[in-house]
């Protein structure tokens, strides 16, 4: 289990990218949002497996704190997703993106989109929601006993989750490739990069926002 946990976490992070080819295809996966919730909910098992198999109290406590945080914010993520689901009437990322051709959902539900961003920050263990890696009492949390390839795979999974959350944030609330009746794949990529920058900026500047 000690060696399987980092691989399992990375596989789950990459599994969500299977939805990407169907985002702008007529043969879209109509249950994409439900699939997203199911796979993202499995992340707790990789974290628990890493902490338990490390045979360290620091790693076990860090994994339990990370799981408590992830489960609690999974609830808020599911509740936030109900808003675009009921408004569009579909579980498909393709149809949610297509419905924002004229106006982004973030303009219609600005507080909800802000709650979504905060939830995404918590889901990816970024500051100020990084208490699972408390330096004063847990050192590096559930990954304390990992080094070299195992450590690299855990953080590859974390940053892959950042990119995939940036991808779905731009589709759900910021129109995907649409920019006020104008459609562009370049605009879509710029939105993803912007959200990824926000995740890294929050981690680098907290608690001293300037």
mmCIF file with all atom_site columns, C-alpha atoms in Angstrom, residues 93-199:
data_model
loop_
_atom_site.group_PDB
_atom_site.id
_atom_site.type_symbol
_atom_site.label_atom_id
_atom_site.label_alt_id
_atom_site.label_comp_id
_atom_site.label_asym_id
_atom_site.label_entity_id
_atom_site.label_seq_id
_atom_site.pdbx_PDB_ins_code
_atom_site.Cartn_x
_atom_site.Cartn_y
_atom_site.Cartn_z
_atom_site.occupancy
_atom_site.B_iso_or_equiv
_atom_site.pdbx_formal_charge
_atom_site.auth_seq_id
_atom_site.auth_comp_id
_atom_site.auth_asym_id
_atom_site.auth_atom_id
_atom_site.pdbx_PDB_model_num
ATOM 1   C CA . UNK A 1 93  ? -20.111 19.850 -19.181 1.00 0.00 ? 93  UNK A CA 1
ATOM 2   C CA . UNK A 1 94  ? -20.699 20.346 -22.908 1.00 0.00 ? 94  UNK A CA 1
ATOM 3   C CA . UNK A 1 95  ? -24.251 21.627 -22.424 1.00 0.00 ? 95  UNK A CA 1
ATOM 4   C CA . UNK A 1 96  ? -23.258 23.793 -19.443 1.00 0.00 ? 96  UNK A CA 1
ATOM 5   C CA . UNK A 1 97  ? -20.559 25.437 -21.565 1.00 0.00 ? 97  UNK A CA 1
ATOM 6   C CA . UNK A 1 98  ? -22.899 25.857 -24.552 1.00 0.00 ? 98  UNK A CA 1
ATOM 7   C CA . UNK A 1 99  ? -25.521 27.552 -22.367 1.00 0.00 ? 99  UNK A CA 1
ATOM 8   C CA . UNK A 1 100 ? -23.086 30.408 -21.617 1.00 0.00 ? 100 UNK A CA 1
ATOM 9   C CA . UNK A 1 101 ? -22.739 31.618 -25.199 1.00 0.00 ? 101 UNK A CA 1
ATOM 10  C CA . UNK A 1 102 ? -24.388 34.954 -24.397 1.00 0.00 ? 102 UNK A CA 1
ATOM 11  C CA . UNK A 1 103 ? -23.660 35.405 -20.677 1.00 0.00 ? 103 UNK A CA 1
ATOM 12  C CA . UNK A 1 104 ? -21.450 33.643 -18.143 1.00 0.00 ? 104 UNK A CA 1
ATOM 13  C CA . UNK A 1 105 ? -23.039 31.939 -15.171 1.00 0.00 ? 105 UNK A CA 1
ATOM 14  C CA . UNK A 1 106 ? -20.629 33.805 -12.891 1.00 0.00 ? 106 UNK A CA 1
ATOM 15  C CA . UNK A 1 107 ? -22.545 37.019 -13.674 1.00 0.00 ? 107 UNK A CA 1
ATOM 16  C CA . UNK A 1 108 ? -25.846 35.373 -12.791 1.00 0.00 ? 108 UNK A CA 1
ATOM 17  C CA . UNK A 1 109 ? -24.557 33.766 -9.591  1.00 0.00 ? 109 UNK A CA 1
ATOM 18  C CA . UNK A 1 110 ? -21.468 35.660 -8.452  1.00 0.00 ? 110 UNK A CA 1
ATOM 19  C CA . UNK A 1 111 ? -21.545 34.546 -4.778  1.00 0.00 ? 111 UNK A CA 1
ATOM 20  C CA . UNK A 1 112 ? -21.902 30.910 -5.874  1.00 0.00 ? 112 UNK A CA 1
ATOM 21  C CA . UNK A 1 113 ? -18.907 31.160 -8.213  1.00 0.00 ? 113 UNK A CA 1
ATOM 22  C CA . UNK A 1 114 ? -16.832 32.657 -5.366  1.00 0.00 ? 114 UNK A CA 1
ATOM 23  C CA . UNK A 1 115 ? -17.846 29.796 -3.060  1.00 0.00 ? 115 UNK A CA 1
ATOM 24  C CA . UNK A 1 116 ? -16.852 27.368 -5.837  1.00 0.00 ? 116 UNK A CA 1
ATOM 25  C CA . UNK A 1 117 ? -13.384 28.933 -6.068  1.00 0.00 ? 117 UNK A CA 1
ATOM 26  C CA . UNK A 1 118 ? -12.883 28.756 -2.290  1.00 0.00 ? 118 UNK A CA 1
ATOM 27  C CA . UNK A 1 119 ? -14.003 25.117 -2.344  1.00 0.00 ? 119 UNK A CA 1
ATOM 28  C CA . UNK A 1 120 ? -11.522 24.357 -5.132  1.00 0.00 ? 120 UNK A CA 1
ATOM 29  C CA . UNK A 1 121 ? -8.712  25.946 -3.098  1.00 0.00 ? 121 UNK A CA 1
ATOM 30  C CA . UNK A 1 122 ? -9.650  23.739 -0.137  1.00 0.00 ? 122 UNK A CA 1
ATOM 31  C CA . UNK A 1 123 ? -9.938  20.618 -2.315  1.00 0.00 ? 123 UNK A CA 1
ATOM 32  C CA . UNK A 1 124 ? -6.412  21.094 -3.642  1.00 0.00 ? 124 UNK A CA 1
ATOM 33  C CA . UNK A 1 125 ? -4.940  21.703 -0.137  1.00 0.00 ? 125 UNK A CA 1
ATOM 34  C CA . UNK A 1 126 ? -3.742  25.195 -0.930  1.00 0.00 ? 126 UNK A CA 1
ATOM 35  C CA . UNK A 1 127 ? -3.241  27.888 1.718   1.00 0.00 ? 127 UNK A CA 1
ATOM 36  C CA . UNK A 1 128 ? -5.086  28.832 3.893   1.00 0.00 ? 128 UNK A CA 1
ATOM 37  C CA . UNK A 1 129 ? -6.579  25.304 3.769   1.00 0.00 ? 129 UNK A CA 1
ATOM 38  C CA . UNK A 1 130 ? -3.258  23.483 4.092   1.00 0.00 ? 130 UNK A CA 1
ATOM 39  C CA . UNK A 1 131 ? -3.573  22.548 7.778   1.00 0.00 ? 131 UNK A CA 1
ATOM 40  C CA . UNK A 1 132 ? -3.169  18.901 6.726   1.00 0.00 ? 132 UNK A CA 1
ATOM 41  C CA . UNK A 1 133 ? 0.507   19.803 6.224   1.00 0.00 ? 133 UNK A CA 1
ATOM 42  C CA . UNK A 1 134 ? 0.961   21.858 9.402   1.00 0.00 ? 134 UNK A CA 1
ATOM 43  C CA . UNK A 1 135 ? 4.680   22.615 9.639   1.00 0.00 ? 135 UNK A CA 1
ATOM 44  C CA . UNK A 1 136 ? 4.605   23.163 13.408  1.00 0.00 ? 136 UNK A CA 1
ATOM 45  C CA . UNK A 1 137 ? 2.949   19.905 14.464  1.00 0.00 ? 137 UNK A CA 1
ATOM 46  C CA . UNK A 1 138 ? 2.770   17.555 11.444  1.00 0.00 ? 138 UNK A CA 1
ATOM 47  C CA . UNK A 1 139 ? 5.796   18.641 9.389   1.00 0.00 ? 139 UNK A CA 1
ATOM 48  C CA . UNK A 1 140 ? 4.656   17.589 5.869   1.00 0.00 ? 140 UNK A CA 1
ATOM 49  C CA . UNK A 1 141 ? 1.527   15.732 6.923   1.00 0.00 ? 141 UNK A CA 1
ATOM 50  C CA . UNK A 1 142 ? 0.618   12.484 5.164   1.00 0.00 ? 142 UNK A CA 1
ATOM 51  C CA . UNK A 1 143 ? 3.591   12.739 2.764   1.00 0.00 ? 143 UNK A CA 1
ATOM 52  C CA . UNK A 1 144 ? 6.262   13.031 5.483   1.00 0.00 ? 144 UNK A CA 1
ATOM 53  C CA . UNK A 1 145 ? 7.610   9.488  4.952   1.00 0.00 ? 145 UNK A CA 1
ATOM 54  C CA . UNK A 1 146 ? 7.766   9.780  1.168   1.00 0.00 ? 146 UNK A CA 1
ATOM 55  C CA . UNK A 1 147 ? 10.825  10.739 -0.825  1.00 0.00 ? 147 UNK A CA 1
ATOM 56  C CA . UNK A 1 148 ? 12.090  10.701 -4.422  1.00 0.00 ? 148 UNK A CA 1
ATOM 57  C CA . UNK A 1 149 ? 9.531   9.144  -6.813  1.00 0.00 ? 149 UNK A CA 1
ATOM 58  C CA . UNK A 1 150 ? 6.734   8.710  -4.251  1.00 0.00 ? 150 UNK A CA 1
ATOM 59  C CA . UNK A 1 151 ? 6.971   12.343 -3.154  1.00 0.00 ? 151 UNK A CA 1
ATOM 60  C CA . UNK A 1 152 ? 7.075   13.469 -6.797  1.00 0.00 ? 152 UNK A CA 1
ATOM 61  C CA . UNK A 1 153 ? 3.960   11.458 -7.707  1.00 0.00 ? 153 UNK A CA 1
ATOM 62  C CA . UNK A 1 154 ? 1.987   12.912 -4.773  1.00 0.00 ? 154 UNK A CA 1
ATOM 63  C CA . UNK A 1 155 ? 2.759   16.465 -5.825  1.00 0.00 ? 155 UNK A CA 1
ATOM 64  C CA . UNK A 1 156 ? 2.230   15.696 -9.501  1.00 0.00 ? 156 UNK A CA 1
ATOM 65  C CA . UNK A 1 157 ? -1.257  14.555 -8.485  1.00 0.00 ? 157 UNK A CA 1
ATOM 66  C CA . UNK A 1 158 ? -1.779  17.778 -6.515  1.00 0.00 ? 158 UNK A CA 1
ATOM 67  C CA . UNK A 1 159 ? -0.821  20.030 -9.405  1.00 0.00 ? 159 UNK A CA 1
ATOM 68  C CA . UNK A 1 160 ? -2.760  17.889 -11.891 1.00 0.00 ? 160 UNK A CA 1
ATOM 69  C CA . UNK A 1 161 ? -5.800  18.489 -9.666  1.00 0.00 ? 161 UNK A CA 1
ATOM 70  C CA . UNK A 1 162 ? -5.109  22.231 -9.778  1.00 0.00 ? 162 UNK A CA 1
ATOM 71  C CA . UNK A 1 163 ? -5.139  22.186 -13.582 1.00 0.00 ? 163 UNK A CA 1
ATOM 72  C CA . UNK A 1 164 ? -8.275  20.060 -13.808 1.00 0.00 ? 164 UNK A CA 1
ATOM 73  C CA . UNK A 1 165 ? -10.114 22.255 -11.289 1.00 0.00 ? 165 UNK A CA 1
ATOM 74  C CA . UNK A 1 166 ? -9.068  25.295 -13.336 1.00 0.00 ? 166 UNK A CA 1
ATOM 75  C CA . UNK A 1 167 ? -10.456 23.580 -16.427 1.00 0.00 ? 167 UNK A CA 1
ATOM 76  C CA . UNK A 1 168 ? -13.844 22.825 -14.898 1.00 0.00 ? 168 UNK A CA 1
ATOM 77  C CA . UNK A 1 169 ? -14.073 26.228 -13.197 1.00 0.00 ? 169 UNK A CA 1
ATOM 78  C CA . UNK A 1 170 ? -13.746 27.965 -16.551 1.00 0.00 ? 170 UNK A CA 1
ATOM 79  C CA . UNK A 1 171 ? -16.430 25.715 -18.074 1.00 0.00 ? 171 UNK A CA 1
ATOM 80  C CA . UNK A 1 172 ? -18.944 25.825 -15.226 1.00 0.00 ? 172 UNK A CA 1
ATOM 81  C CA . UNK A 1 173 ? -18.957 29.534 -14.444 1.00 0.00 ? 173 UNK A CA 1
ATOM 82  C CA . UNK A 1 174 ? -16.881 31.415 -17.023 1.00 0.00 ? 174 UNK A CA 1
ATOM 83  C CA . UNK A 1 175 ? -18.189 30.219 -20.356 1.00 0.00 ? 175 UNK A CA 1
ATOM 84  C CA . UNK A 1 176 ? -15.426 27.824 -21.359 1.00 0.00 ? 176 UNK A CA 1
ATOM 85  C CA . UNK A 1 177 ? -14.356 28.844 -24.849 1.00 0.00 ? 177 UNK A CA 1
ATOM 86  C CA . UNK A 1 178 ? -17.103 31.487 -25.148 1.00 0.00 ? 178 UNK A CA 1
ATOM 87  C CA . UNK A 1 179 ? -16.435 35.176 -24.637 1.00 0.00 ? 179 UNK A CA 1
ATOM 88  C CA . UNK A 1 180 ? -19.677 37.099 -25.251 1.00 0.00 ? 180 UNK A CA 1
ATOM 89  C CA . UNK A 1 181 ? -20.812 35.384 -28.496 1.00 0.00 ? 181 UNK A CA 1
ATOM 90  C CA . UNK A 1 182 ? -17.183 34.868 -29.544 1.00 0.00 ? 182 UNK A CA 1
ATOM 91  C CA . UNK A 1 183 ? -15.747 31.354 -29.368 1.00 0.00 ? 183 UNK A CA 1
ATOM 92  C CA . UNK A 1 184 ? -12.011 30.700 -29.197 1.00 0.00 ? 184 UNK A CA 1
ATOM 93  C CA . UNK A 1 185 ? -9.891  27.806 -27.950 1.00 0.00 ? 185 UNK A CA 1
ATOM 94  C CA . UNK A 1 186 ? -7.132  30.297 -27.131 1.00 0.00 ? 186 UNK A CA 1
ATOM 95  C CA . UNK A 1 187 ? -9.530  32.143 -24.821 1.00 0.00 ? 187 UNK A CA 1
ATOM 96  C CA . UNK A 1 188 ? -10.354 28.822 -23.164 1.00 0.00 ? 188 UNK A CA 1
ATOM 97  C CA . UNK A 1 189 ? -6.677  28.093 -22.497 1.00 0.00 ? 189 UNK A CA 1
ATOM 98  C CA . UNK A 1 190 ? -6.117  31.607 -21.147 1.00 0.00 ? 190 UNK A CA 1
ATOM 99  C CA . UNK A 1 191 ? -8.953  31.132 -18.661 1.00 0.00 ? 191 UNK A CA 1
ATOM 100 C CA . UNK A 1 192 ? -7.451  27.831 -17.473 1.00 0.00 ? 192 UNK A CA 1
ATOM 101 C CA . UNK A 1 193 ? -4.020  29.445 -17.059 1.00 0.00 ? 193 UNK A CA 1
ATOM 102 C CA . UNK A 1 194 ? -5.576  32.371 -15.189 1.00 0.00 ? 194 UNK A CA 1
ATOM 103 C CA . UNK A 1 195 ? -7.249  30.084 -12.649 1.00 0.00 ? 195 UNK A CA 1
ATOM 104 C CA . UNK A 1 196 ? -4.073  28.032 -12.253 1.00 0.00 ? 196 UNK A CA 1
ATOM 105 C CA . UNK A 1 197 ? -2.215  31.288 -11.596 1.00 0.00 ? 197 UNK A CA 1
ATOM 106 C CA . UNK A 1 198 ? -4.789  32.214 -8.934  1.00 0.00 ? 198 UNK A CA 1
ATOM 107 C CA . UNK A 1 199 ? -4.237  28.910 -7.109  1.00 0.00 ? 199 UNK A CA 1
#
